[in-house]
mmCIF file of C-alpha atoms in Angstrom:
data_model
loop_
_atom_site.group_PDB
_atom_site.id
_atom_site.type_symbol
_atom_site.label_atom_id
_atom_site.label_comp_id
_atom_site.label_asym_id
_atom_site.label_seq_id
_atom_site.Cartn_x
_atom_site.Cartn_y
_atom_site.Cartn_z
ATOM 1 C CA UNK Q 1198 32.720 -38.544 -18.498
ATOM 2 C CA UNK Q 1199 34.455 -35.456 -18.479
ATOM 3 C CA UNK Q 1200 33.127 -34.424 -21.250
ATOM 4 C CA UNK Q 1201 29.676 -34.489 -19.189
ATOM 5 C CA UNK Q 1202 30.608 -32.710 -16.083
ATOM 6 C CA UNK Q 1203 32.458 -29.998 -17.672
ATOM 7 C CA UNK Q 1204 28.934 -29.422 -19.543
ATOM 8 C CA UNK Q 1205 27.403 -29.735 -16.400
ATOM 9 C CA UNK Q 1206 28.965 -27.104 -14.917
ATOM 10 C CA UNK Q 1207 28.425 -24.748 -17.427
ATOM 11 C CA UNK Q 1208 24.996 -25.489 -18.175
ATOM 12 C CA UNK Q 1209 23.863 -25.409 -14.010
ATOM 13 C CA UNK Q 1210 24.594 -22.411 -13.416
ATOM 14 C CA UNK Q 1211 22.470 -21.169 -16.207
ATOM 15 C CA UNK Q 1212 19.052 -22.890 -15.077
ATOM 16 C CA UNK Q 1213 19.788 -21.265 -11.684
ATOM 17 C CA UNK Q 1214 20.403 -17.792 -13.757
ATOM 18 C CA UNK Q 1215 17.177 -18.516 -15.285
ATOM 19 C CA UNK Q 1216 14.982 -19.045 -12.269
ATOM 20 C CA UNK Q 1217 16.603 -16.005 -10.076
ATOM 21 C CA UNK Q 1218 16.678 -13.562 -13.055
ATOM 22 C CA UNK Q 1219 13.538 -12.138 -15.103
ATOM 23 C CA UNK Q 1220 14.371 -11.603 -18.705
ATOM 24 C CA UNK Q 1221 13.180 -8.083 -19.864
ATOM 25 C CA UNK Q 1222 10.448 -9.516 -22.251
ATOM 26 C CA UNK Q 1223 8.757 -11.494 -19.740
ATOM 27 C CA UNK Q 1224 9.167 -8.416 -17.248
ATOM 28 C CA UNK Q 1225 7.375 -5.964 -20.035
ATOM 29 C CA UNK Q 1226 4.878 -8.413 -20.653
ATOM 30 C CA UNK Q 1227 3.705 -8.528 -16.742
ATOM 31 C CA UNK Q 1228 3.858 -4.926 -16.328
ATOM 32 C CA UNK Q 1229 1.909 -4.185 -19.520
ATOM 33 C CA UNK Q 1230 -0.916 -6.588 -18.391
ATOM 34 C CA UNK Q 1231 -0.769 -5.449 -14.658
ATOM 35 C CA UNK Q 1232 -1.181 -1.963 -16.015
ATOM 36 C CA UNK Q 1233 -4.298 -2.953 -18.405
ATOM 37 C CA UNK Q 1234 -6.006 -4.501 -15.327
ATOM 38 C CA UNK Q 1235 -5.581 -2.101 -13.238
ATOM 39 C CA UNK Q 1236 -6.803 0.712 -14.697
ATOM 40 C CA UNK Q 1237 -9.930 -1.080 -15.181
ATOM 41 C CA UNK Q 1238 -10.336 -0.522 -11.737
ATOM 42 C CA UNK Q 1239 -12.168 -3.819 -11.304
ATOM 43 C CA UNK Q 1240 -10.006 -6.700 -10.622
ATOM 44 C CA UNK Q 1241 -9.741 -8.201 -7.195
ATOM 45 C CA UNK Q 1242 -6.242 -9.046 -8.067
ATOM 46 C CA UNK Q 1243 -4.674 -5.853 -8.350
ATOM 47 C CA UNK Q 1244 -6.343 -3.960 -6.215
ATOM 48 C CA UNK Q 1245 -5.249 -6.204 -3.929
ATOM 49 C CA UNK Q 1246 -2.208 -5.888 -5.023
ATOM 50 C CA UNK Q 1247 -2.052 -2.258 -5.137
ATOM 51 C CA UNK Q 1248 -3.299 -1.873 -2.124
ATOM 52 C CA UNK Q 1249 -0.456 -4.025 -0.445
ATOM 53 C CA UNK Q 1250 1.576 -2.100 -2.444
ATOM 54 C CA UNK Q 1251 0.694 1.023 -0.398
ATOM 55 C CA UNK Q 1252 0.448 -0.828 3.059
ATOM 56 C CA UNK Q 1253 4.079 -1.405 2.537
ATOM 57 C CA UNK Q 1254 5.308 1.436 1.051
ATOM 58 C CA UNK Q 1255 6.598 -0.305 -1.921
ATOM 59 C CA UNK Q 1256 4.667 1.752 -4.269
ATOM 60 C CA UNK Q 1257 5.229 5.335 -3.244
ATOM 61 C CA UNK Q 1258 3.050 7.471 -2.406
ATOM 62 C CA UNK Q 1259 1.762 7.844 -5.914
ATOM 63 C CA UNK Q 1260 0.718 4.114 -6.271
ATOM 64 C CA UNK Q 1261 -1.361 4.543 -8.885
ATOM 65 C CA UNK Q 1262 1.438 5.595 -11.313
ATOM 66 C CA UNK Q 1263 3.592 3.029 -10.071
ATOM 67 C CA UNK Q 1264 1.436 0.466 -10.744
ATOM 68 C CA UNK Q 1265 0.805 1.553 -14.363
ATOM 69 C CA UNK Q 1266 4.695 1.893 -14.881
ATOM 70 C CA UNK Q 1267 5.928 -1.015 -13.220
ATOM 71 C CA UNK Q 1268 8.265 -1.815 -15.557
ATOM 72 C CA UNK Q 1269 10.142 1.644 -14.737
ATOM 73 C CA UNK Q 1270 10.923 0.237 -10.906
ATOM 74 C CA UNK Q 1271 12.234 -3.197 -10.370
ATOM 75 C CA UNK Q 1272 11.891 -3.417 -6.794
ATOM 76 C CA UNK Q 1273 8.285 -2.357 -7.219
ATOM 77 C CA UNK Q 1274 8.253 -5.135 -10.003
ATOM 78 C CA UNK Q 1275 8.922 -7.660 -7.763
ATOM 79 C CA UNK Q 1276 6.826 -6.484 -4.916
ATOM 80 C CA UNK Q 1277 3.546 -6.846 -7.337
ATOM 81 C CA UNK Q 1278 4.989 -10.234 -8.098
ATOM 82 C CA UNK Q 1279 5.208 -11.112 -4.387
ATOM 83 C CA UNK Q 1280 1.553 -9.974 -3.995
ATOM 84 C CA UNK Q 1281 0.146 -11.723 -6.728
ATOM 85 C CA UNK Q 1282 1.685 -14.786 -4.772
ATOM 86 C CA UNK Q 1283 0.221 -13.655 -1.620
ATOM 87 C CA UNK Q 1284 -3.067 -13.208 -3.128
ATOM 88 C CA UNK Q 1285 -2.990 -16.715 -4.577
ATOM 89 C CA UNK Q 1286 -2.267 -18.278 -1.231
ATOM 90 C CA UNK Q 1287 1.351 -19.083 -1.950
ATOM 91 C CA UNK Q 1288 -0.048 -21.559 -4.051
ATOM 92 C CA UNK Q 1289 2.231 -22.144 -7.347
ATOM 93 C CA UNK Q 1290 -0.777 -23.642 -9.226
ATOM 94 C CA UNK Q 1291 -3.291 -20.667 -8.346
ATOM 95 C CA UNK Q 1292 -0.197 -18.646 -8.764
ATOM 96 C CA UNK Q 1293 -0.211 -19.461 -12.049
ATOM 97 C CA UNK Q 1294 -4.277 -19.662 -12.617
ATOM 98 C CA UNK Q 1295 -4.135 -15.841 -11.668
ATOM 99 C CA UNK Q 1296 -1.132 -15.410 -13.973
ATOM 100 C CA UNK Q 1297 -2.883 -16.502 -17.011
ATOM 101 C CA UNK Q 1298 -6.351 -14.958 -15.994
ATOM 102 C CA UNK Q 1299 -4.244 -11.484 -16.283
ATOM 103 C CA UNK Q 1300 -3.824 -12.464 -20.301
ATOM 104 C CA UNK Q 1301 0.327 -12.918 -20.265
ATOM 105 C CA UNK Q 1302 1.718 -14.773 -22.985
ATOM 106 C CA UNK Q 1303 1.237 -18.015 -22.891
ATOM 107 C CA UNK Q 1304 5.473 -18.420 -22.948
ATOM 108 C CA UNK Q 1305 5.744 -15.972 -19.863
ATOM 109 C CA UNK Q 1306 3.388 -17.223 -17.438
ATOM 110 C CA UNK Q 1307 5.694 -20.620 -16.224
ATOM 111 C CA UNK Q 1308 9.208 -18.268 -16.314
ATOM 112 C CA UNK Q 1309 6.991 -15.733 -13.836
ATOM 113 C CA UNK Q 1310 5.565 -18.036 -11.512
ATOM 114 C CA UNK Q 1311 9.222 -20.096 -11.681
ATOM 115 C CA UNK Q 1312 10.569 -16.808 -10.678
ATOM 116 C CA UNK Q 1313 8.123 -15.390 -8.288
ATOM 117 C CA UNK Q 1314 8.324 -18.818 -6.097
ATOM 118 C CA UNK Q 1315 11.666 -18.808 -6.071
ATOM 119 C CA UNK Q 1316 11.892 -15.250 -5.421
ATOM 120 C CA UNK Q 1317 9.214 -15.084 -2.154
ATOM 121 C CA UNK Q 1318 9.100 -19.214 -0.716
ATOM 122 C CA UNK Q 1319 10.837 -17.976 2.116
ATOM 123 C CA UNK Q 1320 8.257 -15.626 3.124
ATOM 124 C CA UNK Q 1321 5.302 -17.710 2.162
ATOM 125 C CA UNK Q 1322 4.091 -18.395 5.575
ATOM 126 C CA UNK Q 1323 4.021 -14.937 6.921
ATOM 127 C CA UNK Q 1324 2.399 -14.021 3.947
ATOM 128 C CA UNK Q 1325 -0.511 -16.575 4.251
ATOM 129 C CA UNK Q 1326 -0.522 -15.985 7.881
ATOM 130 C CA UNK Q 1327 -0.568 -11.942 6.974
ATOM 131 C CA UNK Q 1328 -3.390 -12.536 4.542
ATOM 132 C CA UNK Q 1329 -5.358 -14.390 6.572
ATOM 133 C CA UNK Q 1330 -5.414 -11.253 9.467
ATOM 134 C CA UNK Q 1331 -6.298 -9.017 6.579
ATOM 135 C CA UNK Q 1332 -9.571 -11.330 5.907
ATOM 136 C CA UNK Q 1333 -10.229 -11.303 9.409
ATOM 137 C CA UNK Q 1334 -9.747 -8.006 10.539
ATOM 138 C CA UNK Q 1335 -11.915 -6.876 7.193
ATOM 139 C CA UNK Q 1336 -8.868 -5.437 5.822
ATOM 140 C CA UNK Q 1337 -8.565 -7.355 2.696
ATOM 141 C CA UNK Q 1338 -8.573 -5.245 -0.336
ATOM 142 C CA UNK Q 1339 -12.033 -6.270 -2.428
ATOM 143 C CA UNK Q 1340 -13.231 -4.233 -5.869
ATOM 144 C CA UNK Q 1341 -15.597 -1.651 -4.441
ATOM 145 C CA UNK Q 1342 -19.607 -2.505 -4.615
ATOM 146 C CA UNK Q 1343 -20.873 -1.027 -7.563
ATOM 147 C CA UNK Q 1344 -17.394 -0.881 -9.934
ATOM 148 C CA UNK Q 1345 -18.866 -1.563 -13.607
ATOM 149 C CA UNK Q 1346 -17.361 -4.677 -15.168
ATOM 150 C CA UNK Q 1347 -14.729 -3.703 -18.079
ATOM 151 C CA UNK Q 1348 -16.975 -5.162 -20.806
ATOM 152 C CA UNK Q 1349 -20.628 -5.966 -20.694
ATOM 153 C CA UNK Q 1350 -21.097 -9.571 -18.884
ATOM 154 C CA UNK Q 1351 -21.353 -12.835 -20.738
ATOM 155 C CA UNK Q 1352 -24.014 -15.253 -19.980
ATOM 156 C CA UNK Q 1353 -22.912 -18.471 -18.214
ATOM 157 C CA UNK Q 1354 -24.085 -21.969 -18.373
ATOM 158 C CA UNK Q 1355 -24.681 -23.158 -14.760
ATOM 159 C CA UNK Q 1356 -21.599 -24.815 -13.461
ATOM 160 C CA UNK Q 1357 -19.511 -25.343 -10.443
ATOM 161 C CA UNK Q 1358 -16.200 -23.538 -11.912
ATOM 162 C CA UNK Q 1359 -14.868 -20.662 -11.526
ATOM 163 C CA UNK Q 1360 -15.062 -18.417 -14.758
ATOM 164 C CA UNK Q 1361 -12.091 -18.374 -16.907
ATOM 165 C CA UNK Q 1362 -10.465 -15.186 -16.759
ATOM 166 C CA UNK Q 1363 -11.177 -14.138 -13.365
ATOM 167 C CA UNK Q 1364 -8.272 -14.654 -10.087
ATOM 168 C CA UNK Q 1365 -8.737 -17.752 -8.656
ATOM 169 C CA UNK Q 1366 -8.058 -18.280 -4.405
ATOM 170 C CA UNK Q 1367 -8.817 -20.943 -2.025
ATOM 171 C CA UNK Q 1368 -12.562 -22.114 -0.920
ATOM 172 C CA UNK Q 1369 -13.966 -19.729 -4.144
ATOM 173 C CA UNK Q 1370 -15.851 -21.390 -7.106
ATOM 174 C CA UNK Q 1371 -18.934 -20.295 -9.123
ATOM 175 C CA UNK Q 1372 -22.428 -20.938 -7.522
ATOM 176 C CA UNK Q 1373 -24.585 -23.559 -9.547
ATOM 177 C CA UNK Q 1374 -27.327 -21.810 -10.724
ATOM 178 C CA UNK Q 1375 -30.943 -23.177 -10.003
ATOM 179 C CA UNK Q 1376 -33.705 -23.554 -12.576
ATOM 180 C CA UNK Q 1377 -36.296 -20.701 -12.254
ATOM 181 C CA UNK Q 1378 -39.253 -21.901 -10.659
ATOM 182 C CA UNK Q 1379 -42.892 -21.770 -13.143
ATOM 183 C CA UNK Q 1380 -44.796 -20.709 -9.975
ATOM 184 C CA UNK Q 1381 -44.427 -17.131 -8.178
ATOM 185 C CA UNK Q 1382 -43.094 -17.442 -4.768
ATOM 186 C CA UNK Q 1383 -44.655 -17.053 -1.567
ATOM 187 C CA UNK Q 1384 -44.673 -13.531 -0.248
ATOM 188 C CA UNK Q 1385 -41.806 -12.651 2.415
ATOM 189 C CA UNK Q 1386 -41.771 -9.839 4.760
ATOM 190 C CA UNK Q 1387 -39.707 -7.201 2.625
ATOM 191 C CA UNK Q 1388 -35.446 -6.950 3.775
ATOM 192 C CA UNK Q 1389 -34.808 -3.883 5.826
ATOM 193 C CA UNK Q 1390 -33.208 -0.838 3.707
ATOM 194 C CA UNK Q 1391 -29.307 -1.314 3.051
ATOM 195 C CA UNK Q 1392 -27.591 1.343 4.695
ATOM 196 C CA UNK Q 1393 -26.611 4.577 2.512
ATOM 197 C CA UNK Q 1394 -23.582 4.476 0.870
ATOM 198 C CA UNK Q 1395 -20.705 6.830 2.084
ATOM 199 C CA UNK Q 1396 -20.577 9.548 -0.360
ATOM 200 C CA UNK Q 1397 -16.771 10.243 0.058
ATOM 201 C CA UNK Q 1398 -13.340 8.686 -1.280
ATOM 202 C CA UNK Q 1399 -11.460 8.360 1.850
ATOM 203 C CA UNK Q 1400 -8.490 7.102 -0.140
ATOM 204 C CA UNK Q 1401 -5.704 9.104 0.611
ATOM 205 C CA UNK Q 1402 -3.502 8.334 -2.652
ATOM 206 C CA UNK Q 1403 -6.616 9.691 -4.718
ATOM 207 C CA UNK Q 1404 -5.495 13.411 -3.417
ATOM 208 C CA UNK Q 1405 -2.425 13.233 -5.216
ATOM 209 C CA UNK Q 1406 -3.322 13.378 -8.861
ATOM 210 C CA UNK Q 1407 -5.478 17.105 -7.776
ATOM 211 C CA UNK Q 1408 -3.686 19.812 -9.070
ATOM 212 C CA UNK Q 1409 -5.864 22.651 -7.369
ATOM 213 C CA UNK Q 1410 -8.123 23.522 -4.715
ATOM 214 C CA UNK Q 1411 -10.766 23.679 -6.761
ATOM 215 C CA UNK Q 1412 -11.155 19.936 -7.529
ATOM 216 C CA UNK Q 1413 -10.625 19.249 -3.827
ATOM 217 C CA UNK Q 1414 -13.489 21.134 -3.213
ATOM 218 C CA UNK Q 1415 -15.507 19.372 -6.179
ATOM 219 C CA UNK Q 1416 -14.181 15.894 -4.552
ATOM 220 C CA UNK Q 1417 -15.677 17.041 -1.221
ATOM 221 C CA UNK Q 1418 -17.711 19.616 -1.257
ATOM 222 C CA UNK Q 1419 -17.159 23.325 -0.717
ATOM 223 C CA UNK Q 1420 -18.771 23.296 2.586
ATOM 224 C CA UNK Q 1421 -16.196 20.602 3.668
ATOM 225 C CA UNK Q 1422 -12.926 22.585 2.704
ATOM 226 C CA UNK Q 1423 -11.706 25.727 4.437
ATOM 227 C CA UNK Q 1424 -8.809 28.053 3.464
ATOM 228 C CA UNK Q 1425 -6.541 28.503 6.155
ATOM 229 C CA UNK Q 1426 -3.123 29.434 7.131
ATOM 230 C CA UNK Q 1427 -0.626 26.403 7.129
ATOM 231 C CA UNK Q 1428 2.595 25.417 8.864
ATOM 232 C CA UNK Q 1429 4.776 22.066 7.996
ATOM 233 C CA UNK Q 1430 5.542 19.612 11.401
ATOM 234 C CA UNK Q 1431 8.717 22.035 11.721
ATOM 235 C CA UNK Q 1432 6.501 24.978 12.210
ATOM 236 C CA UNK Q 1433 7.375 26.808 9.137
ATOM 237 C CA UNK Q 1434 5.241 28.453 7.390
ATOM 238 C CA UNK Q 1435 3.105 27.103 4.074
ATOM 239 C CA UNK Q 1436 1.367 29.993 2.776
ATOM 240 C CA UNK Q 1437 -2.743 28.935 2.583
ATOM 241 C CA UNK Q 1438 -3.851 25.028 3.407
ATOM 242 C CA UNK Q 1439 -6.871 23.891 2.334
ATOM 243 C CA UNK Q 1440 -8.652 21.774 5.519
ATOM 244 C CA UNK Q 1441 -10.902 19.421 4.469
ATOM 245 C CA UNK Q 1442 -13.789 18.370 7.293
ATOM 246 C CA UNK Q 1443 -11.790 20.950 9.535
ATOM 247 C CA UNK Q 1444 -12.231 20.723 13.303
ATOM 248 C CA UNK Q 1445 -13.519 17.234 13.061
ATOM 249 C CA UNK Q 1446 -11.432 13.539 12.985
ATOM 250 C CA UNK Q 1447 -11.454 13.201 9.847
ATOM 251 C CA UNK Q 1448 -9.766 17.056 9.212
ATOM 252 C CA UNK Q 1449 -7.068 16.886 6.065
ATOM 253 C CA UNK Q 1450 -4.622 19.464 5.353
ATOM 254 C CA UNK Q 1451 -3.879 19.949 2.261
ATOM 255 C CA UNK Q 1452 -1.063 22.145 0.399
ATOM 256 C CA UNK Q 1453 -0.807 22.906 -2.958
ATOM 257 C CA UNK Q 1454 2.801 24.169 -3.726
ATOM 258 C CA UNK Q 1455 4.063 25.628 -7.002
ATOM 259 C CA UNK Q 1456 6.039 23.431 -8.350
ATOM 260 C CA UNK Q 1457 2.596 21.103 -8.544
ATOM 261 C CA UNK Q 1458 3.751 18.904 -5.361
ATOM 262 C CA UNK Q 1459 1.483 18.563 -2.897
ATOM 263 C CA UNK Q 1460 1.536 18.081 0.972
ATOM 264 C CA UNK Q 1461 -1.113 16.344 2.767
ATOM 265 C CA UNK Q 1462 -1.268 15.965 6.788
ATOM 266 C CA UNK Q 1463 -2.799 14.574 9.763
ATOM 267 C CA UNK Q 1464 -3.180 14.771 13.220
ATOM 268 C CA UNK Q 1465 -6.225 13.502 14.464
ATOM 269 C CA UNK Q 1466 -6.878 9.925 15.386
ATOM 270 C CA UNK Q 1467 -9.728 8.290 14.682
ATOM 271 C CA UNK Q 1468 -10.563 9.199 11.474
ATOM 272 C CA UNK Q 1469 -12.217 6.841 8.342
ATOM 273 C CA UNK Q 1470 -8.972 8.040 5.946
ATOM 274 C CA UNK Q 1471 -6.668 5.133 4.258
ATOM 275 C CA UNK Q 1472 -3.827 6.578 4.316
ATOM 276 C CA UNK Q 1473 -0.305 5.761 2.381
ATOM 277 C CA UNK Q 1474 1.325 2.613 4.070
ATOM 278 C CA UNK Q 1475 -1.067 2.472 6.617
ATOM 279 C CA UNK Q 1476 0.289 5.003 8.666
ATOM 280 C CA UNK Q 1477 -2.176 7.517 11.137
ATOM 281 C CA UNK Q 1478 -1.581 9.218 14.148
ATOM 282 C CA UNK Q 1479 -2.063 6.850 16.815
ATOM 283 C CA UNK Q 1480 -0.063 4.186 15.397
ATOM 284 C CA UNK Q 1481 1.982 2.509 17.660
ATOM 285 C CA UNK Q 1482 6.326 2.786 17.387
ATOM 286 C CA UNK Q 1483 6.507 -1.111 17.037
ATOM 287 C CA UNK Q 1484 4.174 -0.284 13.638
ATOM 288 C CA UNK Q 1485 6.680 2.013 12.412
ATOM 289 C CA UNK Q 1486 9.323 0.021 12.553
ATOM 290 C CA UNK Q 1487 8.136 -3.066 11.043
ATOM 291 C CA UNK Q 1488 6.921 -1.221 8.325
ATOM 292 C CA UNK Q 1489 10.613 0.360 7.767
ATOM 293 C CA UNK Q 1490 11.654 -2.729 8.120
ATOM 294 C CA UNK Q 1491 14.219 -1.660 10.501
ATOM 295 C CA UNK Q 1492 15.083 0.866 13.591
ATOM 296 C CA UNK Q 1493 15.386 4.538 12.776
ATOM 297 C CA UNK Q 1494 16.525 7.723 14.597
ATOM 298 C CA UNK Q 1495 14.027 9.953 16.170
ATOM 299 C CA UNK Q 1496 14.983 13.561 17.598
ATOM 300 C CA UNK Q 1497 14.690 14.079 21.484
ATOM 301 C CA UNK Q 1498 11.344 14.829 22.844
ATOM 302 C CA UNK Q 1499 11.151 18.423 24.429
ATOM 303 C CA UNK Q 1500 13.391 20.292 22.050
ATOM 304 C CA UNK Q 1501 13.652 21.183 18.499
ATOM 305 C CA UNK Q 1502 11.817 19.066 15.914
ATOM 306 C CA UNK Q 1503 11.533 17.111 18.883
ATOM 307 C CA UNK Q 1504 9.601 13.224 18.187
ATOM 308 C CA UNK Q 1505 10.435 13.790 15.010
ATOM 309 C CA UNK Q 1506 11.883 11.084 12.379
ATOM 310 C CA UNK Q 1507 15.527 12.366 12.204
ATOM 311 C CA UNK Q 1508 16.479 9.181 9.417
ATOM 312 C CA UNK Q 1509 15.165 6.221 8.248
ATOM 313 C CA UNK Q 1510 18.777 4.852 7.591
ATOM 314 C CA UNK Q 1511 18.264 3.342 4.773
ATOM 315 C CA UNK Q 1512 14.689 1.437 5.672
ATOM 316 C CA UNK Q 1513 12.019 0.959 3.471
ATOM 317 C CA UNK Q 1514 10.298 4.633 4.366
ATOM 318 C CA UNK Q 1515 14.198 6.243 3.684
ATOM 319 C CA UNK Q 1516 13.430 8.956 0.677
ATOM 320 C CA UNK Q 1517 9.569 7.852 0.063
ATOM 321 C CA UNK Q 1518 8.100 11.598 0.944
ATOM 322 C CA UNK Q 1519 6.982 10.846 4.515
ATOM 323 C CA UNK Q 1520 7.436 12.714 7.651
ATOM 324 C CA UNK Q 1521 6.449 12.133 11.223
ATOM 325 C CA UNK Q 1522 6.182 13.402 14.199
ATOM 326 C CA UNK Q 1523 5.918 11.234 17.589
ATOM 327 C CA UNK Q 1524 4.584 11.875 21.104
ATOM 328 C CA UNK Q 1525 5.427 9.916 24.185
ATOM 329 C CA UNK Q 1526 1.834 9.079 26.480
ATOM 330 C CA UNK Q 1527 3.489 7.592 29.313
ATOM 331 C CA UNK Q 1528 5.906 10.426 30.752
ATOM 332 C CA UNK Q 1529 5.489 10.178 34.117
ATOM 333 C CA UNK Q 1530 9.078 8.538 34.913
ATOM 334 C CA UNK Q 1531 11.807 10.738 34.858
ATOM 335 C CA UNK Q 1532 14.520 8.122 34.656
ATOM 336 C CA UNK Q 1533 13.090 6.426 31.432
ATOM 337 C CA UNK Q 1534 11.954 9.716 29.946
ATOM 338 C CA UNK Q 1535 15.057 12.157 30.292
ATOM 339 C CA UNK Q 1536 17.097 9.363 28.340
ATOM 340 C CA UNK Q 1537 14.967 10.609 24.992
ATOM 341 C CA UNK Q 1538 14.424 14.120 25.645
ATOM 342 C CA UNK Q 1539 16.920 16.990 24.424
ATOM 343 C CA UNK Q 1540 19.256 17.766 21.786
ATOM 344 C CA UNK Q 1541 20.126 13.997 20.651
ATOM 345 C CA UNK Q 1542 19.347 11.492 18.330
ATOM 346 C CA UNK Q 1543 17.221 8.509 19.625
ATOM 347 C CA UNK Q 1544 16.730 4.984 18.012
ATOM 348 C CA UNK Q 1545 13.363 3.794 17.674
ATOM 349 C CA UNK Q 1546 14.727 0.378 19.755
ATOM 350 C CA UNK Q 1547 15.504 1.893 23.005
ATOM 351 C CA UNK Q 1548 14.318 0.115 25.380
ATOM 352 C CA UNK Q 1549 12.682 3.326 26.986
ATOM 353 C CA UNK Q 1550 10.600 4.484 24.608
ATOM 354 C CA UNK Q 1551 8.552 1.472 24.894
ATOM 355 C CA UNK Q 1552 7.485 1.888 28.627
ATOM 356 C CA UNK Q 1553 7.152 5.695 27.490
ATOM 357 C CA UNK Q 1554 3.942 4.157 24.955
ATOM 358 C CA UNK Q 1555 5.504 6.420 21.923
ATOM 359 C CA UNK Q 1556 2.904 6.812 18.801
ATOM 360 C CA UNK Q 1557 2.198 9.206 15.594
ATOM 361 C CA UNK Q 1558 0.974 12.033 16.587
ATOM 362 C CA UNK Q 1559 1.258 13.936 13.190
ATOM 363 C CA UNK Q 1560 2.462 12.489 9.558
ATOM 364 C CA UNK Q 1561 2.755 14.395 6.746
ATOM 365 C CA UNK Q 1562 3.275 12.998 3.375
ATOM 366 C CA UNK Q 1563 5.146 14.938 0.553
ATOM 367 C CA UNK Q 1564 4.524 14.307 -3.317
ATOM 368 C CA UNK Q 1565 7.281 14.423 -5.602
ATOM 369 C CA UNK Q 1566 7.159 17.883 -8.288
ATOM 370 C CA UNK Q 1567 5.212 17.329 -11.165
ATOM 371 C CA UNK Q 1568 6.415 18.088 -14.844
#
């Protein structure tokens, strides 16, 4: 008897090692796939996932390297991982489905889902409840219409399941298909004209791989980018910025610096650009810190670098090339307001700054030097 527990306490402690650890191989494995996929631009799984990726900010700013070096970043690892679940409902059988539609080894696909359940169960109702506000609000990241399949498609035989191979979710299965009829139909009044397709890629993280002015102008056309003298949120001078749709919402300013990084701002509201973890000007303080996932230090309005982020301290947005700049709307009470303004450091909790209605007013975001 003995014997037995003395064996059970050496072997317990190693099933629990093996359901809160990933072993390398099966870590490799899931970014190799994930990488495969999403290059092919065409998955609704990962660009899902990539795209929560950049809501969060657990991808960078240059998400579309993370993704295809996942295996470089654990925490980014593991944020894909909790995405995938999020994308399969928190479901540990569609969890799964979606694992093996990604083309894993057959031997990795229960450790992963073992691991990413264990991992992320604790959050699994506010990420079905988060999901769900995505679908409603039309958020919800979808393959864009048009995006060529990877490999010429296959026909089907008419069923009422899903194809093999492709991410599985809740309430989706193939349509039956119905026998073509011998006869023509009757004539219908014609469907009015889809609307035109926007010609642009308002996708923010698709600036960063540009490496001159020139392809911004290709991207957008050179009547849609002007050359113009540009300052940082600190005033200091940038050399030439190139504006793209200046004077309008939508205006861009971009900075190519030698070193190959780049430096990409806003300050209009408004306009039709994703931008890196869903930050604009406009956004509410209560955004900001939910995405940092913590309060932060701001500097006093009305004096130097005033409204601007001072530290992150240590949130998720600490060192991850973004920098704001906040305004207060309300500031029409001189009691609440002369508590943030001056030389001093502010936390984003005060209770002030919410009657003062505090939002982005500019946001710059900074890309790392290229090699």
């Amino acid at each position: 008897m003995k014997r037995i527990l003395v064996l059970a306490a050496l072997i317990f402690p190693l099933i629990v090692s093996a359901q809160v650890k990933l072993a390398e191989a099966v870590a490799e494995d899931f970014s190799t796939k994930a990488a495969e996929k999403f290059q092919q631009k065409n998955d609704p799984l990962l660009v899902f996932v990539a795209d929560q990726m950049s809501r969060s900010g657990a991808g960078g700013l240059e998400i579309d390297k993370t993704m295809v070096e996942l295996k470089k970043d654990p925490a980014a690892l593991d944020a894909a991982l909790k995405y995938v679940y999020q994308f399969s409902d928190c479901n540990r059988q569609q969890l799964i489905a979606n694992l093996r539609a990604m083309n894993l080894q057959t031997n990795n696909v229960f450790p992963l889902a073992t691991y990413t359940v264990n991992k992320f169960k604790g959050e699994a109702k506010a990420l079905t409840e988060e999901k769900a506000t995505l679908i409603k609000s039309g958020e919800f990241a979808t393959v864009a219409p048009g995006t060529p399949p990877a490999a010429p498609a296959q026909p089907q035989p008419a069923t009422s399941t899903a194809p093999t191979g492709q991410p599985v979710t809740p309430g989706s299965s193939a349509q039956e298909t119905a026998p073509a009829s011998a006869t023509a139909p009757a004539a219908t009044p014609a469907a009015p004209a889809a609307p035109a397709a926007d010609p642009y890629d308002w996708d923010v993280r698709n600036i960063f791989p540009l490496t001159t002015p020139d392809q911004l102008a290709e991207k957008y056309g050179k009547e849609n980018v002007a050359a113009r003298p540009a300052q940082d949120l600190e005033g200091n001078d940038l050399g030439t910025g190139y504006y793209v749709f200046p004077d309008t919402d939508n205006e861009m300013e971009v900075v190519f610096k030698e070193d190959k990084s780049k430096l990409v701002t806003f300050t209009h509201e408004h306009s039709k650009w994703k931008s890196p973890f869903g930050i604009k000007p406009g956004d509410p303080l209560e955004k900001l810190i939910k995405i940092n996932g913590r309060a932060f230090r701001i500097n006093g309005f009305d004096w130097t670098n005033g409204g601007m982020i001072d530290s992150w301290d240590g949130g998720a947005m600490d060192k991850k090339g973004v920098t704001l700049q906040l305004k207060a709307n309300n500031t029409g009470d001189p009691k609440q307001y002369d508590q943030v303004t001056g030389d001093k450091k502010v936390r984003s909790d005060q209770a002030a700054l919410k009657k003062l209605d505090v939002v982005v007013e500019k946001v710059s975001f900074q890309t790392a030097p290229q090699q």
